[in-house]
Short mmCIF file of C-alpha atoms in Angstrom, two decimals:
data_model
loop_
_atom_site.label_atom_id
_atom_site.label_comp_id
_atom_site.label_asym_id
_atom_site.label_seq_id
_atom_site.Cartn_x
_atom_site.Cartn_y
_atom_site.Cartn_z
CA MET R 1 -2.34 -26.69 -14.48
CA ASP R 2 -1.84 -26.12 -18.46
CA ALA R 3 -2.93 -23.03 -20.79
CA MET R 4 -6.33 -24.41 -21.19
CA ASP R 5 -7.22 -24.27 -17.16
CA TRP R 6 -5.68 -20.53 -17.32
CA ALA R 7 -7.96 -19.55 -19.94
CA LEU R 8 -10.90 -20.77 -18.12
CA LEU R 9 -9.86 -19.45 -14.48
CA GLY R 10 -9.47 -16.17 -16.48
CA GLU R 11 -12.86 -16.17 -17.73
CA LEU R 12 -14.39 -17.14 -14.44
CA GLN R 13 -12.71 -14.78 -12.92
CA ALA R 14 -14.03 -11.97 -14.77
CA ASP R 15 -17.31 -13.34 -14.81
CA ALA R 16 -18.23 -16.37 -12.71
CA ARG R 17 -21.87 -16.57 -13.31
CA LEU R 18 -20.82 -17.76 -17.49
CA SER R 19 -22.49 -20.69 -18.32
CA TYR R 20 -20.50 -23.90 -19.55
CA SER R 21 -21.98 -22.98 -23.06
CA GLU R 22 -20.63 -19.12 -23.28
CA LEU R 23 -17.34 -20.32 -21.54
CA SER R 24 -16.71 -22.92 -24.02
CA ARG R 25 -17.44 -20.19 -26.68
CA ARG R 26 -14.85 -17.93 -25.54
CA VAL R 27 -12.10 -20.73 -24.45
CA HIS R 28 -12.97 -22.89 -28.26
CA LEU R 29 -13.37 -26.22 -26.30
CA SER R 30 -16.42 -28.12 -26.34
CA ALA R 31 -19.08 -27.35 -23.10
CA PRO R 32 -19.03 -31.26 -21.60
CA ALA R 33 -15.26 -30.63 -22.18
CA VAL R 34 -15.39 -27.09 -19.86
CA ALA R 35 -17.73 -28.67 -17.55
CA GLU R 36 -15.26 -31.58 -16.31
CA ARG R 37 -12.19 -29.10 -16.40
CA VAL R 38 -13.86 -26.84 -14.16
CA ARG R 39 -15.35 -29.86 -11.63
CA ARG R 40 -11.76 -31.03 -12.07
CA LEU R 41 -10.54 -27.57 -10.84
CA GLU R 42 -13.50 -27.47 -7.91
CA GLU R 43 -12.19 -30.92 -6.87
CA ALA R 44 -8.68 -29.66 -6.85
CA GLY R 45 -9.38 -26.90 -4.37
CA VAL R 46 -8.19 -24.40 -7.22
CA ILE R 47 -11.68 -22.65 -7.32
CA ALA R 48 -12.36 -21.95 -3.85
CA GLY R 49 -15.69 -20.95 -4.72
CA TYR R 50 -18.05 -18.35 -6.47
CA HIS R 51 -18.68 -15.25 -5.04
CA ALA R 52 -19.90 -11.53 -5.82
CA ARG R 53 -17.56 -8.66 -5.88
CA VAL R 54 -19.22 -6.21 -3.20
CA ASP R 55 -18.38 -2.42 -3.40
CA LEU R 56 -18.04 -1.39 0.32
CA ALA R 57 -18.74 2.09 0.09
CA ARG R 58 -21.67 1.81 -2.00
CA ALA R 59 -22.84 -0.87 0.42
CA GLY R 60 -22.49 1.60 3.27
CA ARG R 61 -19.11 0.78 4.44
CA THR R 62 -17.12 4.01 3.74
CA VAL R 63 -14.49 3.60 5.89
CA ALA R 64 -12.05 1.27 5.35
CA ALA R 65 -8.73 0.54 7.43
CA LEU R 66 -6.18 -1.95 7.99
CA ILE R 67 -5.66 -3.18 11.75
CA ARG R 68 -2.14 -4.37 12.76
CA MET R 69 -2.67 -6.45 16.06
CA SER R 70 0.15 -7.29 18.28
CA CYS R 71 -1.77 -10.08 20.24
CA TYR R 72 0.00 -13.53 21.74
CA GLY R 73 -1.13 -16.26 23.84
CA ALA R 74 -4.65 -16.66 25.31
CA ARG R 75 -5.86 -13.05 24.42
CA CYS R 76 -4.71 -13.14 20.78
CA VAL R 77 -7.76 -12.56 18.09
CA LEU R 78 -7.04 -15.82 16.08
CA ARG R 79 -8.06 -17.76 18.95
CA ASP R 80 -11.48 -15.80 19.33
CA ARG R 81 -14.15 -17.16 16.98
CA ALA R 82 -16.38 -14.53 18.22
CA VAL R 83 -14.35 -11.47 17.35
CA LEU R 84 -13.35 -13.23 13.96
CA ALA R 85 -17.50 -13.07 13.21
CA TRP R 86 -17.58 -9.41 13.84
CA PRO R 87 -19.12 -8.36 10.94
CA GLU R 88 -16.35 -5.19 10.07
CA ILE R 89 -13.69 -7.54 9.75
CA VAL R 90 -13.69 -8.52 6.05
CA GLU R 91 -10.21 -10.28 6.12
CA VAL R 92 -7.58 -11.62 8.33
CA HIS R 93 -4.03 -12.56 7.47
CA ARG R 94 -1.74 -14.56 10.28
CA VAL R 95 1.87 -12.26 9.60
CA THR R 96 5.46 -12.53 10.80
CA GLY R 97 7.35 -9.88 12.23
CA ASP R 98 6.14 -8.18 15.65
CA THR R 99 2.60 -8.00 14.40
CA CYS R 100 0.45 -11.36 15.39
CA CYS R 101 -2.33 -10.48 12.18
CA LEU R 102 -3.25 -8.02 10.12
CA LEU R 103 -7.01 -7.59 9.58
CA ARG R 104 -8.82 -5.57 6.81
CA VAL R 105 -11.87 -3.92 8.32
CA ALA R 106 -14.76 -1.83 6.76
CA THR R 107 -17.32 0.29 8.81
CA THR R 108 -20.22 2.50 8.88
CA SER R 109 -18.92 5.73 9.95
CA MET R 110 -15.53 7.31 11.95
CA PRO R 111 -17.60 6.50 15.22
CA ALA R 112 -17.91 3.04 14.15
CA PHE R 113 -14.33 2.56 13.32
CA GLU R 114 -13.62 3.98 17.11
CA ASP R 115 -15.66 1.61 18.75
CA LEU R 116 -14.50 -1.61 16.75
CA ILE R 117 -10.80 -0.34 17.72
CA ASP R 118 -12.24 -0.31 21.41
CA ARG R 119 -13.67 -3.66 20.99
CA LEU R 120 -10.41 -4.92 19.69
CA ALA R 121 -8.25 -3.03 22.68
CA PRO R 122 -8.83 -6.02 25.06
CA HIS R 123 -7.09 -8.71 23.09
CA GLY R 124 -4.04 -7.08 22.48
CA GLN R 125 -2.63 -3.13 20.70
CA PRO R 126 -4.23 -2.59 17.77
CA SER R 127 -2.68 -0.14 15.35
CA SER R 128 -4.58 1.03 12.45
CA MET R 129 -3.84 2.48 8.80
CA MET R 130 -6.95 4.13 7.38
CA MET R 131 -7.07 3.45 3.32
CA LEU R 132 -7.12 6.43 1.74
CA SER R 133 -8.11 4.50 -1.93
CA SER R 134 -7.35 1.42 -3.37
CA PRO R 135 -5.60 2.03 -7.13
CA MET R 136 -5.84 -1.54 -7.84
CA PRO R 137 -8.53 -2.83 -5.61
CA TRP R 138 -8.46 -6.68 -7.06
CA ARG R 139 -7.01 -8.70 -9.66
CA ALA R 140 -7.52 -11.75 -11.35
CA LEU R 141 -4.95 -14.55 -11.18
CA SER R 142 -2.96 -15.33 -13.81
CA PRO R 143 0.09 -17.56 -15.06
CA MET R 144 3.74 -16.70 -13.97
CA ALA R 145 6.31 -16.62 -16.65
CA GLU R 146 8.50 -19.12 -16.20
CA GLY R 147 12.26 -18.46 -15.77
#
């Protein structure tokens, strides 16, 4: 990836709804060249999709937490597609160490969170950490400094 690809990614990460015409103006490249570069980034899988960032609290999910699951073998939540489809689970990460995976969850209330913990318990041992605030909830990807 070159500097122009990173410039395009920076603009699209800030606002994925930009037209090719506006992208062209911002990165000083013709609209057809912008369209071709974006298409190549999509085909290469660098651009994996276009999404709206949703404020969980404003969408009614006021309780946010990270849950470490110690669950190995047949009961593991990673093996249960139905569990991974629960709407409270917004991210799943398989991790190393004495924990199988880390879930980022968002519920509408503490009773709903408690219910979620109870539903996870048959799959292993959940250990939760409440998210009090998110000083940096998201960051656009940028090129790494060489060296």
